[in-house]
Amino acid sequence: MGKTAKIKKLKKKVSKLKAKLAAARDHTHEVSPLAPASFPDLPVIAGAKFSAVKAGVKYKDRLDVMLAELQPGTAIAGVFTKSATRSAPVLDCQAKLGGASDQGAAFLVNAGNSNAFTGATGDGSVAAITGAVASALNVPQDRVFTASTGVIGEPLPHDRITAKIDELKGLLTPDAMQDAAQAIRTTDTFPKGAKAEVKIGDRIVHIAGIAKGSGMIAPDMATMLVFIFTDAKIAQGDLQAMLSDLNEDSFNAITVDSDTSTSDTLLLAATGASGVEVDQDNAAFRAALNEVMLDLAHQVVRDGEGATKFVEVRVTGAKSNADAKVHALSIANSPLVKTAVAGEDPNWGRVVAAIGKSGAYADRDLLSIRFGDILVAEKGWVSPAYREEDGAEYMKQDDLLIDVDLGVGEGTATVWTCDLTHAYIQINADYRS
C-alpha cells in the first residue's frame, strides 16, 4: 500500500471516530432509551414536606438543591458507601443515625458538587448547611442530614445553598417530591421515583422514594443518592435492620461500571403519621419496601451512563450464595461482556471467562449458560442445539437475561447491570468541563 493510500485510510478512520464521538456527545443529551414512560404519581406521605430551588451550585438555571422537612417522631435509618474516602456529608450522617426521634428532622441535598476529599473545609460546609436548616426549621442540628453529589475534590460553595434556605422553607409542600427528584440529578437523564402501598390490618400504609444515579455505580452500596419515605410507625432499630437487609439484594446488587462512590447515601424516613405500627418482621411491609427499593435500583441501572441494554445476571447452582454473587458480579462488571452486549454480540465465551476469573469455585464441565431461554453452552462446550443466529437475534432486545447454572451446589444470586457504550466514555471525559 502506497503512502497516499495509507493516509486516505487513516483519514477515513479518523472521520469514523469523530462521527462516533459526535453521536456519543449527542446521546448524553437524550433521555435513556430504557427510561420509564413517565414519572410515577407519588402519594403524599403524611408528615413529610418537600421543596427544591435553583441555587447554582454548579448547574445553571436548573433545580439543584432539595429540602425535606419531617415531623417530630420520624425514625431515620440509613446505609452508606463503604469507601475509605467517604465524603463529609456521609461521615456526618453516619454519626447522627440512631439518635432520639421525638423532634423534627430534615434532609438537605445538593447536586453538582460532592463535598468529598475537601478536608476540614468540607466539614465546615456541612456544619454551615445543617446549622442554617436547623435554625430555619427549628429542629436540632443533629437531626439535619445532608447529602451531596457531583465533582470530587472541589470546595462546596455552601453559601449558595444557605442563601436559599428561607426560599426552600417557604416552598415546602407535601406534593413536591418530583421537584426534589429533579434537583438531585447529575448526569441522570431522567428523575427517578417509585411507590407502593400496603394494607396492614384495616389501614393503608404508603411508601414513596426518589433516587439519583447514572455512573460510578457498584456495590458497597452502589453509587447513588436515595431517599425513601413512609407514613408507617416503626422503631429506629427495626427500620435500620429492615433497610440493611433489603439493601443487599437491591442497591447492593446493581453495577454500571464497577466504581464505588465517595458519596453513596440511602436514607429511609418513617414519619409514623399513619399511626400504623410496624416492626421488622412484618412481611407485608417488607415486601412493599423491597418493591420500592428494587424499582429505584433498576431505574438507576436503566439510566446507566450511555446505557442501551438492561441486563439481569442470574447465577444458580453455586457452592454458596456468596459464591453465586461473586460470579454474578464478575460477569456484570466484565468490560468484555458489557461491550459484547452493547454490540449485540452473543459472545458466550466472555461469560465463561468472567466466571473463570471471579475467584469463586466453578467446574468448567458442569456449568451451563443461557441467554434468556436459549441454551448456549453446557458440559464444557457449546450446546449441540445452539444456533448463533438465535443468540444474535435475542441480543437485539432491550432487556436481557444471562443465566448461569454452575451445577455444584444450591447457592443463588441475581444482579443487574447495563451495557458499556461509546457514550459512557464521552460523558465521563467531559464530566468536569
CSV table of C-alpha atoms in Angstrom, one decimal:
chain,number,residue,atom,x,y,z
A,1,MET,CA,0.0,0.0,0.0
A,2,GLY,CA,1.4,3.4,-1.0
A,3,LYS,CA,1.8,6.4,1.3
A,4,THR,CA,-1.1,8.2,-0.2
A,5,ALA,CA,-3.4,5.2,0.2
A,6,LYS,CA,-2.3,4.8,3.8
A,7,ILE,CA,-3.1,8.5,4.5
A,8,LYS,CA,-6.5,8.1,3.0
A,9,LYS,CA,-7.2,5.1,5.1
A,10,LEU,CA,-6.1,6.8,8.3
A,11,LYS,CA,-8.3,9.9,7.4
A,12,LYS,CA,-11.2,7.6,6.9
A,13,LYS,CA,-10.6,6.0,10.3
A,14,VAL,CA,-10.4,9.4,12.0
A,15,SER,CA,-13.6,10.5,10.3
A,16,LYS,CA,-15.4,7.5,11.6
A,17,LEU,CA,-14.1,8.0,15.1
A,18,LYS,CA,-15.2,11.7,15.0
A,19,ALA,CA,-18.6,10.6,13.9
A,20,LYS,CA,-18.9,8.1,16.8
A,21,LEU,CA,-17.7,10.7,19.3
A,22,ALA,CA,-20.3,13.2,18.0
A,23,ALA,CA,-23.0,10.6,18.2
A,24,ALA,CA,-22.0,9.8,21.8
A,25,ARG,CA,-21.9,13.5,22.6
A,26,ASP,CA,-25.4,13.9,21.2
A,27,HIS,CA,-26.6,10.8,23.2
A,28,THR,CA,-25.7,12.5,26.5
A,29,HIS,CA,-28.5,15.0,26.0
A,30,GLU,CA,-31.1,12.4,25.3
A,31,VAL,CA,-33.3,10.6,27.8
A,32,SER,CA,-32.1,7.0,28.2
A,33,PRO,CA,-33.9,4.6,25.8
A,34,LEU,CA,-34.5,2.4,28.9
A,35,ALA,CA,-36.3,5.1,30.9
A,36,PRO,CA,-39.9,4.6,32.2
A,37,ALA,CA,-42.6,6.2,30.1
A,38,SER,CA,-43.2,8.8,32.8
A,39,PHE,CA,-42.5,9.8,36.4
A,40,PRO,CA,-44.9,8.0,38.8
A,41,ASP,CA,-47.7,9.8,40.6
A,42,LEU,CA,-46.2,9.6,44.0
A,43,PRO,CA,-48.5,9.6,47.0
A,44,VAL,CA,-48.4,12.3,49.7
A,45,ILE,CA,-46.5,10.9,52.7
A,46,ALA,CA,-48.2,12.4,55.8
A,47,GLY,CA,-45.6,14.1,58.0
A,48,ALA,CA,-43.2,14.9,55.1
A,49,LYS,CA,-42.9,18.1,53.0
A,50,PHE,CA,-40.6,18.9,50.1
A,51,SER,CA,-39.2,21.8,48.1
A,52,ALA,CA,-36.5,22.4,45.5
A,53,VAL,CA,-34.7,25.5,44.2
A,54,LYS,CA,-32.1,26.7,41.7
A,55,ALA,CA,-29.0,27.6,43.8
A,56,GLY,CA,-26.4,27.4,41.1
A,57,VAL,CA,-24.0,25.1,43.0
A,58,LYS,CA,-22.7,24.0,39.6
A,59,TYR,CA,-25.6,23.8,37.1
A,60,LYS,CA,-27.1,27.0,35.7
A,61,ASP,CA,-30.8,27.5,35.6
A,62,ARG,CA,-31.9,24.1,36.9
A,63,LEU,CA,-33.1,22.8,40.2
A,64,ASP,CA,-30.1,21.6,42.2
A,65,VAL,CA,-31.0,21.7,45.9
A,66,MET,CA,-33.8,20.0,47.7
A,67,LEU,CA,-35.2,20.1,51.2
A,68,ALA,CA,-37.4,17.5,53.0
A,69,GLU,CA,-39.0,18.5,56.4
A,70,LEU,CA,-40.0,15.6,58.6
A,71,GLN,CA,-42.4,15.8,61.5
A,72,PRO,CA,-41.4,15.1,65.2
A,73,GLY,CA,-41.3,11.4,65.9
A,74,THR,CA,-39.9,10.5,62.5
A,75,ALA,CA,-37.5,7.5,62.7
A,76,ILE,CA,-34.5,7.6,60.3
A,77,ALA,CA,-32.4,4.8,59.0
A,78,GLY,CA,-29.5,4.8,56.5
A,79,VAL,CA,-26.9,2.8,54.6
A,80,PHE,CA,-23.9,4.4,53.1
A,81,THR,CA,-20.8,3.9,50.9
A,82,LYS,CA,-18.0,1.8,52.4
A,83,SER,CA,-15.4,3.8,50.6
A,84,ALA,CA,-12.3,4.7,52.6
A,85,THR,CA,-12.6,8.2,51.1
A,86,ARG,CA,-16.2,8.9,52.2
A,87,SER,CA,-17.4,12.5,51.8
A,88,ALA,CA,-18.0,14.9,54.7
A,89,PRO,CA,-21.8,14.6,54.4
A,90,VAL,CA,-21.6,10.8,54.6
A,91,LEU,CA,-19.5,10.9,57.7
A,92,ASP,CA,-21.8,13.4,59.3
A,93,CYS,CA,-24.9,11.3,58.5
A,94,GLN,CA,-23.3,8.1,59.9
A,95,ALA,CA,-22.5,9.9,63.1
A,96,LYS,CA,-26.1,11.1,63.5
A,97,LEU,CA,-28.0,7.9,62.9
A,98,GLY,CA,-29.7,6.2,65.9
A,99,GLY,CA,-30.4,9.3,67.9
A,100,ALA,CA,-33.7,10.2,69.6
A,101,SER,CA,-36.6,10.8,67.2
A,102,ASP,CA,-39.0,12.8,69.4
A,103,GLN,CA,-38.2,16.1,67.5
A,104,GLY,CA,-38.5,17.1,63.8
A,105,ALA,CA,-35.8,16.3,61.2
A,106,ALA,CA,-34.7,17.4,57.7
A,107,PHE,CA,-32.8,16.2,54.7
A,108,LEU,CA,-30.9,18.8,52.6
A,109,VAL,CA,-29.4,17.6,49.3
A,110,ASN,CA,-27.4,19.3,46.6
A,111,ALA,CA,-26.2,18.3,43.1
A,112,GLY,CA,-23.1,19.5,41.2
A,113,ASN,CA,-20.5,19.1,44.0
A,114,SER,CA,-20.0,16.1,46.2
A,115,ASN,CA,-18.1,17.8,49.0
A,116,ALA,CA,-15.8,14.9,49.0
A,117,PHE,CA,-12.0,15.0,49.6
A,118,THR,CA,-12.3,18.5,50.9
A,119,GLY,CA,-10.8,18.1,54.3
A,120,ALA,CA,-11.8,20.5,57.1
A,121,THR,CA,-13.3,22.8,54.6
A,122,GLY,CA,-15.9,20.1,53.8
A,123,ASP,CA,-16.7,19.6,57.4
A,124,GLY,CA,-17.2,23.3,57.7
A,125,SER,CA,-19.6,23.3,54.8
A,126,VAL,CA,-21.7,20.6,56.4
A,127,ALA,CA,-21.8,22.4,59.7
A,128,ALA,CA,-22.9,25.7,58.0
A,129,ILE,CA,-25.7,24.0,56.0
A,130,THR,CA,-27.0,21.8,58.8
A,131,GLY,CA,-26.9,24.8,61.2
A,132,ALA,CA,-28.9,27.0,58.7
A,133,VAL,CA,-31.5,24.4,58.2
A,134,ALA,CA,-31.8,23.6,61.9
A,135,SER,CA,-32.3,27.3,62.6
A,136,ALA,CA,-34.9,27.8,59.8
A,137,LEU,CA,-37.0,24.8,60.7
A,138,ASN,CA,-36.5,24.9,64.5
A,139,VAL,CA,-35.1,21.3,64.6
A,140,PRO,CA,-31.9,20.1,66.4
A,141,GLN,CA,-28.8,20.3,64.2
A,142,ASP,CA,-28.1,16.6,64.9
A,143,ARG,CA,-31.4,15.8,63.2
A,144,VAL,CA,-30.4,17.5,59.9
A,145,PHE,CA,-29.0,15.1,57.4
A,146,THR,CA,-27.2,16.3,54.2
A,147,ALA,CA,-26.1,14.6,51.0
A,148,SER,CA,-24.0,16.0,48.1
A,149,THR,CA,-23.3,14.6,44.7
A,150,GLY,CA,-21.1,15.8,41.9
A,151,VAL,CA,-17.5,16.6,41.3
A,152,ILE,CA,-14.9,15.3,43.9
A,153,GLY,CA,-12.2,17.5,45.4
A,154,GLU,CA,-13.7,20.9,44.9
A,155,PRO,CA,-14.9,23.0,47.9
A,156,LEU,CA,-18.6,23.1,48.2
A,157,PRO,CA,-19.9,26.7,47.7
A,158,HIS,CA,-22.2,26.3,50.6
A,159,ASP,CA,-23.1,30.0,50.8
A,160,ARG,CA,-25.1,29.5,47.6
A,161,ILE,CA,-27.1,26.8,49.5
A,162,THR,CA,-27.5,28.6,52.8
A,163,ALA,CA,-28.7,31.7,50.9
A,164,LYS,CA,-31.6,29.7,49.6
A,165,ILE,CA,-32.8,28.1,52.9
A,166,ASP,CA,-35.5,30.6,53.5
A,167,GLU,CA,-36.8,30.2,50.0
A,168,LEU,CA,-36.7,26.4,50.4
A,169,LYS,CA,-38.7,26.7,53.7
A,170,GLY,CA,-41.3,28.9,52.0
A,171,LEU,CA,-41.8,26.4,49.2
A,172,LEU,CA,-42.3,23.3,51.4
A,173,THR,CA,-45.3,21.3,50.4
A,174,PRO,CA,-46.4,17.7,50.7
A,175,ASP,CA,-46.7,17.1,46.9
A,176,ALA,CA,-43.3,18.4,45.7
A,177,MET,CA,-41.4,15.1,45.7
A,178,GLN,CA,-41.0,15.1,41.9
A,179,ASP,CA,-39.2,18.5,42.1
A,180,ALA,CA,-37.0,17.0,44.8
A,181,ALA,CA,-36.2,14.1,42.4
A,182,GLN,CA,-35.2,16.6,39.7
A,183,ALA,CA,-33.0,18.6,42.0
A,184,ILE,CA,-30.7,15.7,42.9
A,185,ARG,CA,-29.7,14.7,39.4
A,186,THR,CA,-26.2,15.0,38.0
A,187,THR,CA,-25.7,13.0,34.7
A,188,ASP,CA,-29.1,11.3,35.1
A,189,THR,CA,-31.2,11.6,32.0
A,190,PHE,CA,-34.5,11.3,33.9
A,191,PRO,CA,-35.7,11.7,37.5
A,192,LYS,CA,-36.4,8.5,39.4
A,193,GLY,CA,-39.4,7.8,41.6
A,194,ALA,CA,-41.2,4.7,42.9
A,195,LYS,CA,-44.1,4.0,45.2
A,196,ALA,CA,-46.0,1.2,47.0
A,197,GLU,CA,-48.9,0.9,49.3
A,198,VAL,CA,-49.7,-2.0,51.7
A,199,LYS,CA,-52.8,-2.8,53.8
A,200,ILE,CA,-51.9,-3.6,57.4
A,201,GLY,CA,-54.9,-4.5,59.4
A,202,ASP,CA,-57.7,-2.3,58.0
A,203,ARG,CA,-55.4,0.7,57.2
A,204,ILE,CA,-53.2,1.6,54.2
A,205,VAL,CA,-49.5,2.5,54.7
A,206,HIS,CA,-47.8,4.4,51.9
A,207,ILE,CA,-44.2,4.3,50.7
A,208,ALA,CA,-42.5,6.6,48.2
A,209,GLY,CA,-39.0,7.2,47.2
A,210,ILE,CA,-36.7,9.1,44.8
A,211,ALA,CA,-33.2,8.4,43.6
A,212,LYS,CA,-30.3,9.7,41.5
A,213,GLY,CA,-27.7,7.5,39.9
A,214,SER,CA,-26.2,7.0,36.5
A,215,GLY,CA,-22.5,6.4,36.7
A,216,MET,CA,-19.9,5.4,39.3
A,217,ILE,CA,-22.4,2.6,40.3
A,218,ALA,CA,-21.1,-0.5,42.1
A,219,PRO,CA,-21.9,-2.4,45.3
A,220,ASP,CA,-20.8,-1.1,48.7
A,221,MET,CA,-23.6,0.2,48.4
A,222,ALA,CA,-23.9,1.2,44.7
A,223,THR,CA,-23.3,4.8,43.8
A,224,MET,CA,-26.3,6.9,44.2
A,225,LEU,CA,-28.4,9.0,46.5
A,226,VAL,CA,-31.8,7.5,47.5
A,227,PHE,CA,-34.4,9.0,49.8
A,228,ILE,CA,-37.4,6.9,50.8
A,229,PHE,CA,-40.4,8.0,52.9
A,230,THR,CA,-43.2,6.1,54.6
A,231,ASP,CA,-46.0,7.1,57.0
A,232,ALA,CA,-45.7,3.8,58.9
A,233,LYS,CA,-44.7,4.0,62.6
A,234,ILE,CA,-41.5,2.0,63.1
A,235,ALA,CA,-38.9,2.0,65.8
A,236,GLN,CA,-35.5,3.2,64.5
A,237,GLY,CA,-33.8,-0.1,65.3
A,238,ASP,CA,-36.4,-2.1,63.4
A,239,LEU,CA,-36.3,0.4,60.5
A,240,GLN,CA,-32.5,0.1,60.3
A,241,ALA,CA,-32.5,-3.7,60.4
A,242,MET,CA,-35.0,-3.9,57.6
A,243,LEU,CA,-33.2,-1.4,55.4
A,244,SER,CA,-29.8,-3.0,55.8
A,245,ASP,CA,-31.2,-6.4,55.0
A,246,LEU,CA,-33.2,-5.4,51.9
A,247,ASN,CA,-30.3,-3.3,50.6
A,248,GLU,CA,-28.1,-6.3,50.0
A,249,ASP,CA,-30.4,-7.6,47.2
A,250,SER,CA,-31.4,-4.3,45.7
A,251,PHE,CA,-28.9,-1.4,45.7
A,252,ASN,CA,-26.0,-3.7,46.6
A,253,ALA,CA,-26.9,-5.9,43.6
A,254,ILE,CA,-26.5,-3.3,40.8
A,255,THR,CA,-23.5,-2.2,38.9
A,256,VAL,CA,-23.0,0.1,35.9
A,257,ASP,CA,-19.2,0.5,35.8
A,258,SER,CA,-17.8,-1.3,38.9
A,259,ASP,CA,-16.8,2.1,40.5
A,260,THR,CA,-17.8,2.8,44.1
A,261,SER,CA,-18.6,6.4,45.0
A,262,THR,CA,-17.4,8.5,47.9
A,263,SER,CA,-21.0,9.8,48.4
A,264,ASP,CA,-23.5,6.9,48.4
A,265,THR,CA,-26.3,7.7,50.7
A,266,LEU,CA,-29.6,5.9,51.3
A,267,LEU,CA,-31.9,7.4,53.9
A,268,LEU,CA,-35.2,6.0,54.9
A,269,ALA,CA,-37.7,8.1,57.0
A,270,ALA,CA,-40.7,6.7,58.8
A,271,THR,CA,-42.9,9.6,59.9
A,272,GLY,CA,-45.4,7.5,61.9
A,273,ALA,CA,-48.2,9.8,60.7
A,274,SER,CA,-50.5,6.9,59.7
A,275,GLY,CA,-50.4,5.6,63.3
A,276,VAL,CA,-50.0,2.1,61.9
A,277,GLU,CA,-47.3,0.3,63.9
A,278,VAL,CA,-44.9,-2.0,62.0
A,279,ASP,CA,-41.8,-4.0,63.1
A,280,GLN,CA,-39.0,-5.6,61.1
A,281,ASP,CA,-40.9,-8.9,61.0
A,282,ASN,CA,-43.9,-7.5,59.2
A,283,ALA,CA,-43.8,-9.5,55.9
A,284,ALA,CA,-46.3,-7.3,54.0
A,285,PHE,CA,-44.4,-4.0,54.8
A,286,ARG,CA,-41.1,-5.6,54.0
A,287,ALA,CA,-42.4,-6.7,50.6
A,288,ALA,CA,-43.7,-3.3,49.8
A,289,LEU,CA,-40.5,-1.6,50.9
A,290,ASN,CA,-38.5,-4.1,48.8
A,291,GLU,CA,-40.7,-3.3,45.8
A,292,VAL,CA,-39.8,0.4,46.0
A,293,MET,CA,-36.1,-0.3,46.6
A,294,LEU,CA,-35.8,-2.7,43.7
A,295,ASP,CA,-37.8,-0.4,41.4
A,296,LEU,CA,-35.4,2.5,42.2
A,297,ALA,CA,-32.3,0.3,41.9
A,298,HIS,CA,-33.4,-0.9,38.5
A,299,GLN,CA,-34.1,2.6,37.3
A,300,VAL,CA,-30.5,3.6,38.3
A,301,VAL,CA,-29.2,0.8,36.0
A,302,ARG,CA,-31.6,1.8,33.2
A,303,ASP,CA,-30.1,5.3,33.4
A,304,GLY,CA,-26.5,4.0,33.4
A,305,GLU,CA,-24.3,6.4,31.5
A,306,GLY,CA,-24.7,5.7,27.9
A,307,ALA,CA,-26.7,2.5,28.5
A,308,THR,CA,-28.8,0.9,25.8
A,309,LYS,CA,-29.4,-2.5,27.4
A,310,PHE,CA,-30.7,-3.6,30.8
A,311,VAL,CA,-29.1,-6.9,31.8
A,312,GLU,CA,-30.1,-9.3,34.5
A,313,VAL,CA,-27.4,-11.7,35.5
A,314,ARG,CA,-28.8,-14.7,37.3
A,315,VAL,CA,-26.5,-17.4,38.9
A,316,THR,CA,-27.7,-20.6,40.4
A,317,GLY,CA,-26.0,-23.9,41.4
A,318,ALA,CA,-23.1,-22.2,43.2
A,319,LYS,CA,-21.5,-23.7,46.3
A,320,SER,CA,-23.0,-20.8,48.3
A,321,ASN,CA,-25.0,-17.6,47.9
A,322,ALA,CA,-21.8,-15.7,48.5
A,323,ASP,CA,-20.0,-17.6,45.7
A,324,ALA,CA,-23.0,-17.0,43.4
A,325,LYS,CA,-22.8,-13.3,43.9
A,326,VAL,CA,-19.1,-13.2,43.2
A,327,HIS,CA,-19.7,-14.9,39.9
A,328,ALA,CA,-22.7,-12.7,39.1
A,329,LEU,CA,-20.7,-9.5,39.7
A,330,SER,CA,-17.7,-10.8,37.8
A,331,ILE,CA,-20.0,-11.3,34.7
A,332,ALA,CA,-21.9,-8.0,35.3
A,333,ASN,CA,-18.6,-6.0,35.7
A,334,SER,CA,-16.7,-7.5,32.8
A,335,PRO,CA,-16.0,-4.8,30.2
A,336,LEU,CA,-15.8,-7.6,27.6
A,337,VAL,CA,-19.3,-8.9,28.5
A,338,LYS,CA,-20.7,-5.4,28.6
A,339,THR,CA,-19.2,-4.3,25.3
A,340,ALA,CA,-20.4,-7.6,23.7
A,341,VAL,CA,-23.9,-6.8,24.9
A,342,ALA,CA,-23.6,-3.2,23.5
A,343,GLY,CA,-22.6,-4.7,20.2
A,344,GLU,CA,-25.5,-7.2,20.3
A,345,ASP,CA,-22.9,-10.0,20.0
A,346,PRO,CA,-23.9,-13.3,21.7
A,347,ASN,CA,-20.3,-13.9,22.8
A,348,TRP,CA,-20.8,-16.6,25.5
A,349,GLY,CA,-17.1,-17.1,25.7
A,350,ARG,CA,-16.8,-13.8,27.5
A,351,VAL,CA,-19.2,-15.1,30.1
A,352,VAL,CA,-17.1,-18.2,30.5
A,353,ALA,CA,-14.0,-16.1,31.0
A,354,ALA,CA,-15.7,-13.9,33.6
A,355,ILE,CA,-16.7,-17.0,35.6
A,356,GLY,CA,-13.2,-18.4,35.4
A,357,LYS,CA,-11.6,-15.2,36.7
A,358,SER,CA,-14.1,-14.5,39.5
A,359,GLY,CA,-12.1,-16.4,42.2
A,360,ALA,CA,-15.2,-18.3,43.4
A,361,TYR,CA,-15.4,-22.1,42.7
A,362,ALA,CA,-16.6,-23.4,39.4
A,363,ASP,CA,-16.3,-26.5,37.3
A,364,ARG,CA,-15.9,-26.0,33.6
A,365,ASP,CA,-17.6,-29.3,32.7
A,366,LEU,CA,-20.6,-28.8,35.0
A,367,LEU,CA,-21.8,-25.2,34.2
A,368,SER,CA,-24.4,-24.2,31.7
A,369,ILE,CA,-25.1,-20.8,30.2
A,370,ARG,CA,-28.4,-19.5,28.8
A,371,PHE,CA,-29.3,-16.2,27.0
A,372,GLY,CA,-32.9,-15.9,28.1
A,373,ASP,CA,-34.4,-19.3,27.3
A,374,ILE,CA,-31.7,-20.2,24.8
A,375,LEU,CA,-29.3,-22.9,26.0
A,376,VAL,CA,-25.9,-21.7,24.7
A,377,ALA,CA,-23.3,-23.8,26.4
A,378,GLU,CA,-23.2,-26.9,28.6
A,379,LYS,CA,-20.8,-29.7,29.7
A,380,GLY,CA,-17.7,-27.7,28.9
A,381,TRP,CA,-18.7,-26.9,25.3
A,382,VAL,CA,-21.2,-25.1,23.2
A,383,SER,CA,-24.6,-26.8,23.3
A,384,PRO,CA,-25.2,-29.0,20.2
A,385,ALA,CA,-28.6,-27.4,19.7
A,386,TYR,CA,-27.4,-23.8,19.9
A,387,ARG,CA,-27.6,-21.7,16.7
A,388,GLU,CA,-25.6,-18.4,16.6
A,389,GLU,CA,-28.4,-16.7,14.7
A,390,ASP,CA,-30.8,-17.4,17.6
A,391,GLY,CA,-28.3,-15.8,20.1
A,392,ALA,CA,-27.8,-12.8,17.8
A,393,GLU,CA,-31.5,-12.2,17.5
A,394,TYR,CA,-32.0,-12.4,21.2
A,395,MET,CA,-29.3,-9.8,21.9
A,396,LYS,CA,-31.3,-7.2,20.0
A,397,GLN,CA,-33.7,-6.9,22.9
A,398,ASP,CA,-33.5,-4.0,25.3
A,399,ASP,CA,-33.9,-6.3,28.4
A,400,LEU,CA,-31.6,-9.3,28.5
A,401,LEU,CA,-31.0,-12.2,30.9
A,402,ILE,CA,-27.7,-14.0,31.2
A,403,ASP,CA,-28.5,-17.2,33.2
A,404,VAL,CA,-25.7,-19.3,34.5
A,405,ASP,CA,-26.1,-22.7,36.4
A,406,LEU,CA,-22.8,-23.7,37.9
A,407,GLY,CA,-24.1,-27.2,38.8
A,408,VAL,CA,-22.0,-27.5,42.0
A,409,GLY,CA,-24.4,-26.5,44.8
A,410,GLU,CA,-27.5,-24.6,45.9
A,411,GLY,CA,-26.2,-21.1,46.0
A,412,THR,CA,-28.1,-18.3,44.0
A,413,ALA,CA,-27.7,-14.6,43.3
A,414,THR,CA,-29.1,-12.1,40.9
A,415,VAL,CA,-27.5,-8.7,40.0
A,416,TRP,CA,-28.4,-6.1,37.4
A,417,THR,CA,-26.2,-4.2,35.0
A,418,CYS,CA,-26.2,-2.4,31.7
A,419,ASP,CA,-24.0,-2.4,28.6
A,420,LEU,CA,-20.9,-0.3,28.0
A,421,THR,CA,-21.1,2.1,25.1
A,422,HIS,CA,-19.1,4.9,23.5
A,423,ALA,CA,-21.4,7.4,25.2
A,424,TYR,CA,-20.1,6.3,28.6
A,425,ILE,CA,-16.6,7.5,27.6
A,426,GLN,CA,-17.8,10.8,26.3
A,427,ILE,CA,-19.9,11.6,29.4
A,428,ASN,CA,-17.1,10.9,31.8
A,429,ALA,CA,-14.4,12.5,29.7
A,430,ASP,CA,-16.5,15.7,29.7
A,431,TYR,CA,-17.7,15.4,33.3
A,432,ARG,CA,-15.7,18.4,34.8
A,433,SER,CA,-15.9,20.6,31.8
